PDB file of C-alpha atoms and ligand atoms in Angstrom:
ATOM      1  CA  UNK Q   1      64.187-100.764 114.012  1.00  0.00           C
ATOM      2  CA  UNK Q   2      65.859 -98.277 116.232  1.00  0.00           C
ATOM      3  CA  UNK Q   3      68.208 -99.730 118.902  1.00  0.00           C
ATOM      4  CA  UNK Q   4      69.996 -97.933 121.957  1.00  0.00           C
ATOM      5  CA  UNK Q   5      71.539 -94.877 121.519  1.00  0.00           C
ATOM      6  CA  UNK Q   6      75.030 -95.045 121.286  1.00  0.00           C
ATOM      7  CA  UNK Q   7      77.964 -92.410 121.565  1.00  0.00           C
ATOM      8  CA  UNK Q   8      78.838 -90.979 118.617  1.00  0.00           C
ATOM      9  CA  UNK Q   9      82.277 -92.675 117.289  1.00  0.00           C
ATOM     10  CA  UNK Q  10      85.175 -90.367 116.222  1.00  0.00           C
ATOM     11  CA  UNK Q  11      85.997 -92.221 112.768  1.00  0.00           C
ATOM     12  CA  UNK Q  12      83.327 -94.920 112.373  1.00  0.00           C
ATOM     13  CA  UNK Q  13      80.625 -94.451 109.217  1.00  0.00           C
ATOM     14  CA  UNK Q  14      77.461 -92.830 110.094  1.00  0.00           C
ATOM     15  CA  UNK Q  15      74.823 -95.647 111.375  1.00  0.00           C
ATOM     16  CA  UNK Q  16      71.329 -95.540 110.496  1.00  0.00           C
ATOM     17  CA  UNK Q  17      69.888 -97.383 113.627  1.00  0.00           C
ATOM     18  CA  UNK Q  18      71.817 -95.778 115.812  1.00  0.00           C
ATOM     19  CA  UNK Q  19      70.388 -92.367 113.837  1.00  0.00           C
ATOM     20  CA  UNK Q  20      66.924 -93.520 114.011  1.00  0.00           C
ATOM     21  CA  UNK Q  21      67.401 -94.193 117.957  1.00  0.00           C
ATOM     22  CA  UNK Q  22      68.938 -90.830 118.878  1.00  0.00           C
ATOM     23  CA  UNK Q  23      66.016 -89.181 116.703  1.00  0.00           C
ATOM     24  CA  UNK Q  24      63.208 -91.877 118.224  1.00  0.00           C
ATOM     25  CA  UNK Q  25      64.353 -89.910 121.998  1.00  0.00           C
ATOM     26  CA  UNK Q  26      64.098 -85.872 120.422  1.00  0.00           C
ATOM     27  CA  UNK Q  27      61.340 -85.939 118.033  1.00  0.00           C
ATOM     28  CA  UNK Q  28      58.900 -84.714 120.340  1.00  0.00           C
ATOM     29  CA  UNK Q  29      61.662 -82.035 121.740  1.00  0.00           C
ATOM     30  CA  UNK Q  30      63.516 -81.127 118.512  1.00  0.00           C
ATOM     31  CA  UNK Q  31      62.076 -78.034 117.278  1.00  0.00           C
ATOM     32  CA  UNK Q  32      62.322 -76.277 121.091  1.00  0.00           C
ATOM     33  CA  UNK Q  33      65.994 -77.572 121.464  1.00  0.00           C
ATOM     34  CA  UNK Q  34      66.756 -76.457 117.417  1.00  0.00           C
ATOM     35  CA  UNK Q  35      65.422 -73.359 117.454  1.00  0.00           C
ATOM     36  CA  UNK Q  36      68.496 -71.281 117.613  1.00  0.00           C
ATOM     37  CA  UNK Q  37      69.583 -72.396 113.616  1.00  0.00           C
ATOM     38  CA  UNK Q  38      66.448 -70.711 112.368  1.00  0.00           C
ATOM     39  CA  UNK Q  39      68.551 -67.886 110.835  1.00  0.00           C
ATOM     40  CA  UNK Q  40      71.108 -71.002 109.429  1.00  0.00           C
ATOM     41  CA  UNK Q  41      68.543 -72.667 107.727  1.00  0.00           C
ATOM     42  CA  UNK Q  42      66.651 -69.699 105.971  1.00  0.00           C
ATOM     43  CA  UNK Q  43      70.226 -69.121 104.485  1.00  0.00           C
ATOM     44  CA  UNK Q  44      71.011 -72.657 103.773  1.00  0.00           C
ATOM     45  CA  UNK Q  45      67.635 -72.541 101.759  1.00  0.00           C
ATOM     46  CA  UNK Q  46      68.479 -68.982 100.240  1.00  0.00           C
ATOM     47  CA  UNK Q  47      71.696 -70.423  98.648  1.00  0.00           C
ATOM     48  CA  UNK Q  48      70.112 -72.681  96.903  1.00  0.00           C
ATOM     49  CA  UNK Q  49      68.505 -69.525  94.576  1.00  0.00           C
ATOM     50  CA  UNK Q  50      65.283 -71.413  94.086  1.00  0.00           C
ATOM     51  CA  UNK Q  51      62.605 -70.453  91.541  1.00  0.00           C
ATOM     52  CA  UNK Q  52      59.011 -70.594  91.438  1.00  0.00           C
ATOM     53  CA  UNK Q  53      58.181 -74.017  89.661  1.00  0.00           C
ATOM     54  CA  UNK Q  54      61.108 -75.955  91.332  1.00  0.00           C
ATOM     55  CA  UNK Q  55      61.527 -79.592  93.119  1.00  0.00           C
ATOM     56  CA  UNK Q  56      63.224 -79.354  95.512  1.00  0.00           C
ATOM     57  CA  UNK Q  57      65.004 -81.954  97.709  1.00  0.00           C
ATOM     58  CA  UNK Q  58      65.132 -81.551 101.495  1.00  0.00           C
ATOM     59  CA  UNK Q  59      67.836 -84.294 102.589  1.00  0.00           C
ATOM     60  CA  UNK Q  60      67.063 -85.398 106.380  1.00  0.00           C
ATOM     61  CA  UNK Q  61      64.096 -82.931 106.709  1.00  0.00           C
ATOM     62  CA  UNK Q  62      63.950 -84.082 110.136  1.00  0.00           C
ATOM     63  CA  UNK Q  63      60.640 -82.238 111.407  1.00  0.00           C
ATOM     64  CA  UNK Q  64      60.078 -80.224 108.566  1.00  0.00           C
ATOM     65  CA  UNK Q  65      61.595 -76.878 109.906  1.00  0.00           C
ATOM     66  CA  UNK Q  66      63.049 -75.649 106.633  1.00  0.00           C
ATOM     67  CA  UNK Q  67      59.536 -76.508 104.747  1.00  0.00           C
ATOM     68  CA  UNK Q  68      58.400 -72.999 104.988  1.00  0.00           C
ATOM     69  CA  UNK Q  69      61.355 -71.328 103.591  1.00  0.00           C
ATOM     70  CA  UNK Q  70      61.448 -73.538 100.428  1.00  0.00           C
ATOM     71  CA  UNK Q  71      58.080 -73.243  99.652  1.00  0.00           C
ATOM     72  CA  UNK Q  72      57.800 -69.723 100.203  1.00  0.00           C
ATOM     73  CA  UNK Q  73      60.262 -69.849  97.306  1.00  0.00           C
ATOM     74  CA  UNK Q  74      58.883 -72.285  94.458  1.00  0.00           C
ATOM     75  CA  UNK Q  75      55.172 -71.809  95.229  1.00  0.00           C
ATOM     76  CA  UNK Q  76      52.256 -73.891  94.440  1.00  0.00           C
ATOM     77  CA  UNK Q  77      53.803 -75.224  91.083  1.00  0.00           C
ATOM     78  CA  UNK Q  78      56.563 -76.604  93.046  1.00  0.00           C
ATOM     79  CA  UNK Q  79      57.609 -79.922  94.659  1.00  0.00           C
ATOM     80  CA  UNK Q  80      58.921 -80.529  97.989  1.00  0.00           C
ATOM     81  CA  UNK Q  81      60.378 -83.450  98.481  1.00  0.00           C
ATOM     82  CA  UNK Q  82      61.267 -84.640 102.142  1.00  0.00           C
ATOM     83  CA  UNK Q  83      63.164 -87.829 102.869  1.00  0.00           C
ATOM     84  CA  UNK Q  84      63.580 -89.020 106.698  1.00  0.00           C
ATOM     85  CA  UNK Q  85      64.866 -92.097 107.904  1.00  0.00           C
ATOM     86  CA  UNK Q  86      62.689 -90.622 111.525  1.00  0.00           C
ATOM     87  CA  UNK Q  87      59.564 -92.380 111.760  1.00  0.00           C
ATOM     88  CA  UNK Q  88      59.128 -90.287 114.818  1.00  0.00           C
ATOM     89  CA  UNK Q  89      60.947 -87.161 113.022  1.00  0.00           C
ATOM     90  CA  UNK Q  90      58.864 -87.689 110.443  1.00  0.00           C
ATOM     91  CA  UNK Q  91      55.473 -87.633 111.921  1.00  0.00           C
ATOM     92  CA  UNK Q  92      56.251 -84.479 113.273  1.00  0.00           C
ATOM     93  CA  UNK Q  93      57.012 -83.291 109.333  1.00  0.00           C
ATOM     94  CA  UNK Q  94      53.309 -85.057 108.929  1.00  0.00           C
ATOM     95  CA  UNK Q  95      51.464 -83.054 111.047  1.00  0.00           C
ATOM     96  CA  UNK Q  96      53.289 -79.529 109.942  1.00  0.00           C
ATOM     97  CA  UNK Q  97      52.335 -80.478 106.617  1.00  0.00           C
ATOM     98  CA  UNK Q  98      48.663 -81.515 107.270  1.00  0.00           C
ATOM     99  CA  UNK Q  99      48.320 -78.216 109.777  1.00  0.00           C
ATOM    100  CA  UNK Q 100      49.905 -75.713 106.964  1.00  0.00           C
ATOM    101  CA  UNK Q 101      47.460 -77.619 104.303  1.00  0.00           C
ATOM    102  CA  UNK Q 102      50.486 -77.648 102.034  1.00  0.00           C
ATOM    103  CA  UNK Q 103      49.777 -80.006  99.334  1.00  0.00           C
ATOM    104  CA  UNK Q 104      53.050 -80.311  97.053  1.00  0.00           C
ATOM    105  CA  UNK Q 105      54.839 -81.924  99.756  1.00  0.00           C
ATOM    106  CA  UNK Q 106      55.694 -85.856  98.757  1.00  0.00           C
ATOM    107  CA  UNK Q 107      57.242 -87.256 102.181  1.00  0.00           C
ATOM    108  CA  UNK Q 108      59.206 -90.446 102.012  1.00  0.00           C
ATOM    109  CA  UNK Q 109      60.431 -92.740 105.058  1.00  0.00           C
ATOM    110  CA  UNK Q 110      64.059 -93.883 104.936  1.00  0.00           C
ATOM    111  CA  UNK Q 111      67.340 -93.031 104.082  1.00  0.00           C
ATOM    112  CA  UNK Q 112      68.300 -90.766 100.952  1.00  0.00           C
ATOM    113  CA  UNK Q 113      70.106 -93.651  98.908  1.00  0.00           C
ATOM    114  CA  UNK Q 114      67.270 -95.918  99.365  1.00  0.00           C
ATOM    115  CA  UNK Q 115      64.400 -93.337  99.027  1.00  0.00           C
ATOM    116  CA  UNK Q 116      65.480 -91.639  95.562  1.00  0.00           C
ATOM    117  CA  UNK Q 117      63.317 -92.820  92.063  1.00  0.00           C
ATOM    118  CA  UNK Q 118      64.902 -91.962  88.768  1.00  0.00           C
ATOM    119  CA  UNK Q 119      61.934 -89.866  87.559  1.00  0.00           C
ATOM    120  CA  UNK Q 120      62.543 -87.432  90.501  1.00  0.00           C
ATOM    121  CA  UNK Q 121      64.096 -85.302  88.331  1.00  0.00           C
ATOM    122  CA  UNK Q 122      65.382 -82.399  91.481  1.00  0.00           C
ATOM    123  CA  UNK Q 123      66.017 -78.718  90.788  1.00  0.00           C
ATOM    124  CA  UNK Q 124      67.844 -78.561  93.840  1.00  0.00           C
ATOM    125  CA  UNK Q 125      68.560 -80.369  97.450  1.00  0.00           C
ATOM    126  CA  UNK Q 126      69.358 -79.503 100.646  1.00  0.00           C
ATOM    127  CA  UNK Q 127      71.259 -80.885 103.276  1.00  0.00           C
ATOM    128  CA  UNK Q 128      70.580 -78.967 106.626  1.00  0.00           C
ATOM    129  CA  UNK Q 129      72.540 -79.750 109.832  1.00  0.00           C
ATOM    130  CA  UNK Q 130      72.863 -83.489 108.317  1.00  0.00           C
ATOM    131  CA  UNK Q 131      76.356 -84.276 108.967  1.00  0.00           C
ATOM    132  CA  UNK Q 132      75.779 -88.386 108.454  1.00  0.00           C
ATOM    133  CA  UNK Q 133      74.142 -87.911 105.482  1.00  0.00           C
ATOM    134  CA  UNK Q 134      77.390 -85.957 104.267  1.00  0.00           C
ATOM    135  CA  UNK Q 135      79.595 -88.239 105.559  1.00  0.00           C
ATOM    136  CA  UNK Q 136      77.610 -91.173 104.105  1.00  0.00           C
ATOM    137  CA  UNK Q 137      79.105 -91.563  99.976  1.00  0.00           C
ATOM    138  CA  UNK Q 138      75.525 -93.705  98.876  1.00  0.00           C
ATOM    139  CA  UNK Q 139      73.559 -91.473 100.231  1.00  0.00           C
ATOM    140  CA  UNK Q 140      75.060 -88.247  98.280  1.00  0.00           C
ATOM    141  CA  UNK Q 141      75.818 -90.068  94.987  1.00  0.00           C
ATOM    142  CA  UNK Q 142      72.148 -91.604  94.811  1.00  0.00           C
ATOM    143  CA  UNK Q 143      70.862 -87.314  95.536  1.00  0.00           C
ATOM    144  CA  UNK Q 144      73.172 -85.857  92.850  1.00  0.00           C
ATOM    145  CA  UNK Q 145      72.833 -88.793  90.727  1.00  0.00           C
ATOM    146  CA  UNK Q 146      68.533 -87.097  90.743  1.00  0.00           C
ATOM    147  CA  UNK Q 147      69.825 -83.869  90.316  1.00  0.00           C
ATOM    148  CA  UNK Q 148      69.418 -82.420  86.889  1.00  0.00           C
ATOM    149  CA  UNK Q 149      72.434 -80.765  84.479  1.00  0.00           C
ATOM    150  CA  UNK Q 150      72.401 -77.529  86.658  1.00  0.00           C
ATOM    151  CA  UNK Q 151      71.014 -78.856  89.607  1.00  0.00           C
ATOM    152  CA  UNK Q 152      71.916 -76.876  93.251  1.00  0.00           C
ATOM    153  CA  UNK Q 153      73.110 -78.087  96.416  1.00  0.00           C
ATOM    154  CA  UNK Q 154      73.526 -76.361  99.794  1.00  0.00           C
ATOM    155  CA  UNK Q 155      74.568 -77.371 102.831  1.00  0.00           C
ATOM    156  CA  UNK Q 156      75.206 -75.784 106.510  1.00  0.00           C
ATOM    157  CA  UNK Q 157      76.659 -77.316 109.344  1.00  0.00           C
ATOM    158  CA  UNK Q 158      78.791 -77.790 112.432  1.00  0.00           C
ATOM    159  CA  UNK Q 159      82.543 -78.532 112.166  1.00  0.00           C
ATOM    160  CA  UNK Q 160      85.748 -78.235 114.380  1.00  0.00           C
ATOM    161  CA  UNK Q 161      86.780 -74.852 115.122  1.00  0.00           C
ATOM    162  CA  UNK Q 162      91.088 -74.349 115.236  1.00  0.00           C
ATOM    163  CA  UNK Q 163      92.872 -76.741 117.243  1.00  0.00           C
ATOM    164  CA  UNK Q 164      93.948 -73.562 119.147  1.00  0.00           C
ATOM    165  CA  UNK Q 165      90.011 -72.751 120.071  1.00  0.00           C
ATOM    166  CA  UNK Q 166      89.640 -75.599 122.433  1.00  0.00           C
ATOM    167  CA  UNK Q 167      86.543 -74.237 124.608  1.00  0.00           C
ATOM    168  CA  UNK Q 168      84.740 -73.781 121.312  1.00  0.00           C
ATOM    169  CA  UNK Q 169      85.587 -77.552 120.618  1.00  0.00           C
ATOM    170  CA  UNK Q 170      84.003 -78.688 123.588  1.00  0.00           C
ATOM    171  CA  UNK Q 171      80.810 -76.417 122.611  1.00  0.00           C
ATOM    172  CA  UNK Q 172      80.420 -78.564 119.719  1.00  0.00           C
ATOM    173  CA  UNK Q 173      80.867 -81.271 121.085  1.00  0.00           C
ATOM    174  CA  UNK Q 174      78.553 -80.954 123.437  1.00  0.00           C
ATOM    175  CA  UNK Q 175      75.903 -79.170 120.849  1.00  0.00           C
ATOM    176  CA  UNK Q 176      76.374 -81.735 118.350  1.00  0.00           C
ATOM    177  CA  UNK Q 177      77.133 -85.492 120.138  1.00  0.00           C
ATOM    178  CA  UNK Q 178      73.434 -85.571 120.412  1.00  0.00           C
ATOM    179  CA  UNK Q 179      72.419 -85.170 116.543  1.00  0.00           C
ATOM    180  CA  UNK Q 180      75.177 -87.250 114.902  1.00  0.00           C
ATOM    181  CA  UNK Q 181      76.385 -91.122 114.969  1.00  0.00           C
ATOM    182  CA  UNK Q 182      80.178 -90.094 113.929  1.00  0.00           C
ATOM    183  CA  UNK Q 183      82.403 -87.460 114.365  1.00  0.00           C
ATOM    184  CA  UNK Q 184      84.381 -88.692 111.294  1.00  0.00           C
ATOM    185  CA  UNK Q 185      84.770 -85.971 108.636  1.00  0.00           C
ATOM    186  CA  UNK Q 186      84.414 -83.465 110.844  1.00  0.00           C
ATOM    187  CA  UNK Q 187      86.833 -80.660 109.869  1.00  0.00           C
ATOM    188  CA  UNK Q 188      85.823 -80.469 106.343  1.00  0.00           C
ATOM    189  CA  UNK Q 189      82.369 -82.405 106.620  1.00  0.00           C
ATOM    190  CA  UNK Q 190      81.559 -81.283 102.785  1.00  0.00           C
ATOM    191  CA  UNK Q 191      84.441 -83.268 101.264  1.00  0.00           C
ATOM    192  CA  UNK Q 192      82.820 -85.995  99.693  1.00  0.00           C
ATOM    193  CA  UNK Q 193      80.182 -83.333  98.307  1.00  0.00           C
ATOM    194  CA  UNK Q 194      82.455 -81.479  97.317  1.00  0.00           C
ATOM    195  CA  UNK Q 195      84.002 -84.916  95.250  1.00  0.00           C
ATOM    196  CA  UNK Q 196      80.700 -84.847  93.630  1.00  0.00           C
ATOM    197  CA  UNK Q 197      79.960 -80.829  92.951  1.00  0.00           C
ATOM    198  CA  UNK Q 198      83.655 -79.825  92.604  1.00  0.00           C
ATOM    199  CA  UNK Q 199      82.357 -76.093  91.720  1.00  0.00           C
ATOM    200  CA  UNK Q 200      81.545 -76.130  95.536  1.00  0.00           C
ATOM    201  CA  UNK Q 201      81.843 -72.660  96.915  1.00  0.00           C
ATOM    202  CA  UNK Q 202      82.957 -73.249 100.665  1.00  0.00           C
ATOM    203  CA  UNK Q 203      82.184 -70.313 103.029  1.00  0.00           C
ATOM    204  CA  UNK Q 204      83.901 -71.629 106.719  1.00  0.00           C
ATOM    205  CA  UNK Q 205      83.034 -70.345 110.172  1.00  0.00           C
ATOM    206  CA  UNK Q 206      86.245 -71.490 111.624  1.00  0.00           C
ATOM    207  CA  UNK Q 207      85.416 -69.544 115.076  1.00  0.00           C
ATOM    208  CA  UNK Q 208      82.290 -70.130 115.692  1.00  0.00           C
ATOM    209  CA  UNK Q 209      82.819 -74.101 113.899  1.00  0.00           C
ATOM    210  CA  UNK Q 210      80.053 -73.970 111.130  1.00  0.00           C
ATOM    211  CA  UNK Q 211      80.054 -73.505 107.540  1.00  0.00           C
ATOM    212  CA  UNK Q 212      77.728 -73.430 104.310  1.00  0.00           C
ATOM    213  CA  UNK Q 213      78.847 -74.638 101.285  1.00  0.00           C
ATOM    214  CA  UNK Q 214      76.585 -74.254  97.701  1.00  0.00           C
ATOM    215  CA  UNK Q 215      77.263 -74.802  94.231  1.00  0.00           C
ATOM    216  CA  UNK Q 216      75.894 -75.707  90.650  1.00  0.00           C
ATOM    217  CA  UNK Q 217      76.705 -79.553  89.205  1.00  0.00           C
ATOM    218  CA  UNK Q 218      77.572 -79.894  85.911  1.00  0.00           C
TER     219      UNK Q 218
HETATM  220  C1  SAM F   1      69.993 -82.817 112.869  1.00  0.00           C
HETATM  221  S1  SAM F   1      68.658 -83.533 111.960  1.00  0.00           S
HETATM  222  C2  SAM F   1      68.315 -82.233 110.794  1.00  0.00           C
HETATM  223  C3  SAM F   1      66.853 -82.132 110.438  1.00  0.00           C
HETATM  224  C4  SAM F   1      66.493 -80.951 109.566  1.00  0.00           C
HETATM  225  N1  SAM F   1      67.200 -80.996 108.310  1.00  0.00           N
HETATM  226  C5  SAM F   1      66.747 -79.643 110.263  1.00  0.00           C
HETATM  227  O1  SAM F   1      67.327 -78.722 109.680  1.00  0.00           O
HETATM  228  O2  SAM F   1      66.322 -79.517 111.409  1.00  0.00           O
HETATM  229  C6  SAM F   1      69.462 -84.760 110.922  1.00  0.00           C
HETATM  230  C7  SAM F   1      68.448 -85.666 110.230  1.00  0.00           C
HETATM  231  O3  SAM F   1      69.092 -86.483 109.249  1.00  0.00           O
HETATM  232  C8  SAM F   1      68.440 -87.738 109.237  1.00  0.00           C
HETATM  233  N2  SAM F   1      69.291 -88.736 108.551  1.00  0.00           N
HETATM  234  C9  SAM F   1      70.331 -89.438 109.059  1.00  0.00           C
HETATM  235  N3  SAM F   1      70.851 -90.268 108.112  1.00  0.00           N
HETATM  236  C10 SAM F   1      70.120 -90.075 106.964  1.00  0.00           C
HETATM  237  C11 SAM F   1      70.156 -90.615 105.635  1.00  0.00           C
HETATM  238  N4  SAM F   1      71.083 -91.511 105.253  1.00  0.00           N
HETATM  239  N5  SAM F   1      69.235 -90.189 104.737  1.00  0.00           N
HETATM  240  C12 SAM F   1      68.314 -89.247 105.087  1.00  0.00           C
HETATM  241  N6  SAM F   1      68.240 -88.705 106.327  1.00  0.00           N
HETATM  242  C13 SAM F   1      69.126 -89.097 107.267  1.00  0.00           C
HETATM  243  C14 SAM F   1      68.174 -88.005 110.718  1.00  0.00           C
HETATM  244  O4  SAM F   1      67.194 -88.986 110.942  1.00  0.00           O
HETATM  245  C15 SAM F   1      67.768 -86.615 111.226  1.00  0.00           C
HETATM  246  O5  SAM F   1      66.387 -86.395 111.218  1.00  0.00           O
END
């Protein structure tokens, strides 16, 4: 059950409750306040070159709001799978399913390392603007233990701009505080992915303090 939002920590592992409170309060307000990544997320979803026929994973869909890119991209033969921890987050992903009539979508409640069943069988999973699932090791080993022999990931997120870009800092900060339960990991926030994938390709924003990463496992 979701409990009071806390702040997030600067070291501490990510915390589910404490997820599932801060998403409880911007459900109803998350697209609106989001919708500035649209651009981010249509790449994130790009890099992971999907094909017609795919599954697909979308890791902390949230609301749903990369659902249209991916299924633009594998069609009707394909499988979208979307796994929120939300139940509020994830009502939201409901109803845009139900109101697009897409019917390939399979929508699981909970969090990735609990949600996963070995016959998933993925093509490919993404991880957009999910910095406690990166930062959370069951979570990514249980996705790219479902991934198959050439399996894609992608990934885009916030991170620390230079030390010597201070103002930008405090824009993160500020941007992010409200989406994450830790700070921890949060100059190279793909590092245990990248443990996992080491053919990760790493494409840094330092300035503006995002990234994307993508790569192939296996
Ligand atoms: C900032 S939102 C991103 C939502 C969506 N991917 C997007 O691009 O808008 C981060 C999401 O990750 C979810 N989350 C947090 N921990 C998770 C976990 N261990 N497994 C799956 N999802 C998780 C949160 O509930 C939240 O909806």
């Amino acid at each position: 059950m979701a409990g009071t939002p806390t702040s997030p920590t600067a070291r501490g592992s990510p915390d589910p409750d404490a997820a599932r409170a801060l998403y409880q309060r911007h459900a109803d307000t998350y697209d609106l306040q989001t919708d500035w990544a649209g651009l981010d997320r249509a790449r994130a979803v790009e890099l992971l070159d999907l094909q017609p026929g795919d599954t697909v994973l979308d890791v902390g869909c949230g609301t749903g709001l990369c659902f249209a890119e991916i299924l633009e991209r594998i069609g009707p033969s394909g499988r979208l799978v979307g796994v929120e921890p939300s139940v509020e987050m994830l009502a939201q992903a409901s109803w845009r399913v139900a109101d697009a009539g897409w019917a390939n979508v399979d929508l699981r409640l909970g969090l990735a390392e609990e949600q996963l069943r070995p016959d998933d069988d993925l093509d490919a999973a993404l991880f957009c603007f999910t910095h406690d699932v990166l930062r959370s090791r069951p979570a990514l080993e249980a996705v790219v233990a479902r991934l198959r022999p050439e399996g894609r990931v992608a990934a885009v997120g916030p991170m620390w701009a230079p030390w010597w870009a201070p103002a930008m800092n405090v824009l993160v900060w500020y941007v992010t505080s409200e989406y994450v339960t830790t700070f921890e990991g949060f100059s190279e926030p793909w590092s245990h992915l990248r443990a996992l994938v080491p053919a990760l390709e790493v494409e840094r924003h330092d300035i503006a303090g995002q990234y994307f990463v993508w790569g192939q496992v296996g």
